[in-house]
Coordinates of C-alpha atoms in Angstrom, one line a residue:
M1342 CA 0.0 0.0 0.0
P1343 CA 1.4 3.3 -1.1
Q1344 CA 0.2 5.3 1.9
F1345 CA 2.3 3.2 4.2
D1346 CA 5.4 3.6 2.3
F1347 CA 7.0 6.4 4.2
A1348 CA 10.0 6.8 2.1
N1349 CA 8.2 8.1 -1.0
V1350 CA 5.0 9.6 0.2
F1351 CA 5.4 11.0 3.7
L1352 CA 6.1 14.6 2.6
S1353 CA 3.2 14.6 0.2
Q1354 CA 0.8 13.1 2.8
L1355 CA 1.9 15.8 5.2
V1356 CA 1.1 18.5 2.7
W1357 CA -2.3 17.1 1.9
L1358 CA -3.0 16.8 5.6
A1359 CA -2.2 20.4 6.1
V1360 CA -4.3 21.4 3.1
F1361 CA -7.3 19.4 4.3
F1362 CA -6.8 20.7 7.9
A1363 CA -6.7 24.3 6.6
I1364 CA -9.9 23.8 4.6
L1365 CA -11.6 22.2 7.5
Y1366 CA -10.4 25.0 9.8
V1367 CA -11.8 27.6 7.4
V1368 CA -15.1 25.8 7.0
V1369 CA -15.4 25.5 10.8
L1370 CA -14.5 29.2 11.3
A1371 CA -17.0 30.2 8.7
T1372 CA -19.7 28.0 10.2
L1373 CA -19.3 28.8 13.9
P1374 CA -20.5 32.4 13.9
R1375 CA -23.6 31.4 11.9
L1376 CA -24.1 28.5 14.3
G1377 CA -23.7 30.9 17.3
K1378 CA -26.2 33.3 15.8
V1379 CA -28.7 30.4 15.2
M1380 CA -28.2 29.2 18.8
Q1381 CA -28.6 32.8 20.2
A1382 CA -31.7 33.3 18.1
R1383 CA -33.1 30.0 19.3
E1384 CA -32.3 30.9 22.9
D1385 CA -33.9 34.4 22.5
Q1386 CA -37.0 32.7 20.9
V1387 CA -37.3 30.2 23.7
S1388 CA -36.8 33.0 26.3
S1389 CA -39.4 35.1 24.5
D1390 CA -41.8 32.1 24.4
L1391 CA -41.3 31.5 28.1
D1392 CA -42.1 35.1 28.9
T1393 CA -45.2 35.0 26.7
A1394 CA -46.3 31.8 28.3
E1395 CA -45.8 33.2 31.8
K1396 CA -47.9 36.3 30.8
A1397 CA -50.5 34.1 29.3
K1398 CA -50.6 31.9 32.5
A1399 CA -50.9 35.1 34.6
T1400 CA -53.8 36.2 32.4
A1401 CA -55.4 32.8 32.5
D1402 CA -55.0 32.7 36.3
K1403 CA -56.7 36.1 36.6
L1404 CA -59.5 35.0 34.2
Q1405 CA -59.9 31.9 36.3
A1406 CA -60.1 33.9 39.5
D1407 CA -62.6 36.3 37.9
Y1408 CA -64.6 33.3 36.6
D1409 CA -64.6 31.7 40.1
A1410 CA -65.6 34.9 41.7
G1411 CA -68.4 35.3 39.1
V1412 CA -69.6 31.7 39.7
A1413 CA -69.5 32.3 43.5
A1414 CA -71.5 35.5 43.2
A1415 CA -74.0 33.8 40.9
Q1416 CA -74.4 30.9 43.4
D1417 CA -74.8 33.4 46.3
A1418 CA -77.4 35.3 44.3
A1419 CA -79.2 32.0 43.4
R1420 CA -79.1 31.0 47.1
A1421 CA -80.6 34.4 48.1
R1422 CA -83.3 34.1 45.5
L1423 CA -84.1 30.6 46.6
T1424 CA -84.3 31.6 50.2
E1425 CA -86.5 34.5 49.2
A1426 CA -88.7 32.2 47.2
R1427 CA -88.9 29.7 50.1
T1428 CA -89.9 32.5 52.4
R1429 CA -92.6 33.7 50.0
A1430 CA -93.9 30.2 49.6
A1431 CA -93.9 29.6 53.3
K1432 CA -95.9 32.9 53.8
A1433 CA -98.3 31.9 51.1
L1434 CA -98.7 28.5 52.6
E1435 CA -99.3 30.0 56.0
A1436 CA -101.9 32.3 54.6
R1437 CA -103.6 29.4 52.8
L1438 CA -103.4 27.3 56.0
A1439 CA -104.9 30.2 58.0
E1440 CA -107.8 30.5 55.4
S1441 CA -108.3 26.7 55.5
N1442 CA -108.2 26.7 59.3
A1443 CA -110.7 29.5 59.4
A1444 CA -113.0 27.7 57.0
L1445 CA -112.6 24.5 59.0
A1446 CA -113.3 26.3 62.3
A1447 CA -116.4 27.8 60.7
R1448 CA -117.5 24.4 59.5
A1449 CA -116.7 23.0 62.9
D1450 CA -118.8 25.7 64.6
A1451 CA -121.6 25.1 62.2
A1452 CA -121.4 21.3 62.8
E1453 CA -121.3 21.9 66.5
A1454 CA -124.3 24.1 66.3
D1455 CA -126.1 21.5 64.2
L1456 CA -125.0 18.8 66.7
N1457 CA -126.3 20.9 69.7
A1458 CA -129.6 21.4 67.9
A1459 CA -129.8 17.7 67.1
R1460 CA -128.9 16.9 70.7
T1461 CA -131.5 19.3 72.0
A1462 CA -134.1 17.8 69.7
A1463 CA -133.1 14.3 70.7
M1464 CA -133.2 15.2 74.3
S1465 CA -136.7 16.7 74.0
E1466 CA -137.8 13.6 72.1
I1467 CA -136.2 11.4 74.8
E1468 CA -137.9 13.4 77.5
A1469 CA -141.2 13.0 75.7
V1470 CA -140.6 9.2 75.3
A1471 CA -139.4 9.0 79.0
A1472 CA -142.5 11.0 80.1
D1473 CA -144.8 8.7 78.2
A1474 CA -143.0 5.6 79.6
A1475 CA -143.0 7.1 83.1
S1476 CA -146.8 7.8 82.8
D1477 CA -147.4 4.3 81.6
I1478 CA -145.4 2.8 84.5
V1479 CA -147.1 5.0 87.1
E1480 CA -150.5 4.2 85.6
K1481 CA -149.8 0.4 85.8
L1482 CA -148.4 0.7 89.3
T1483 CA -151.0 3.1 90.8
G1484 CA -153.8 2.8 88.4
K1485 CA -153.9 6.5 87.9
R1486 CA -152.2 8.3 85.0
P1487 CA -150.2 11.5 86.0
T1488 CA -150.7 14.7 84.2
P1489 CA -148.4 15.2 81.1
A1490 CA -146.7 18.3 82.7
A1491 CA -145.9 16.3 85.9
A1492 CA -144.6 13.3 83.9
S1493 CA -142.5 15.6 81.7
K1494 CA -141.0 17.4 84.8
A1495 CA -140.2 14.1 86.5
A1496 CA -138.5 12.7 83.3
R1497 CA -136.5 16.0 82.8
S1498 CA -135.2 15.8 86.4
A1499 CA -134.3 12.1 86.1
L1500 CA -132.4 12.7 82.8
A1501 CA -130.5 15.8 84.1

């Protein structure tokens, strides 16, 4: 292999090594500033994006806090309206119950008056029946029939 023959080719290999090293060095020197600029631009872009993201997060957090406050206010307002509606419904129910109770009391009074009238009528009929029965008994025992007024008086005192 000719490249391992140091007697003939060593000097030419050294020259070619220096030429290729110089070309590589020039290419690297030309590429490094552009690479640095690209890296710096990328770093600036990432930094800018992070700042934008932080601002967006702060805005989103503020919006979330405002939304939560709005929801809480709406819930409080709904609770207040619900409490007010319950209070109105309870008052309306109390009023209807009062009307119903008044109507029931009136019906109960009327029923009690009817019952008293029926009781009085029944008592007078019972007195009449008791007076007749007492007159019949006295007549059978004594042979003499008492007067209707006396029999009625005696039955009334016995029933009272």
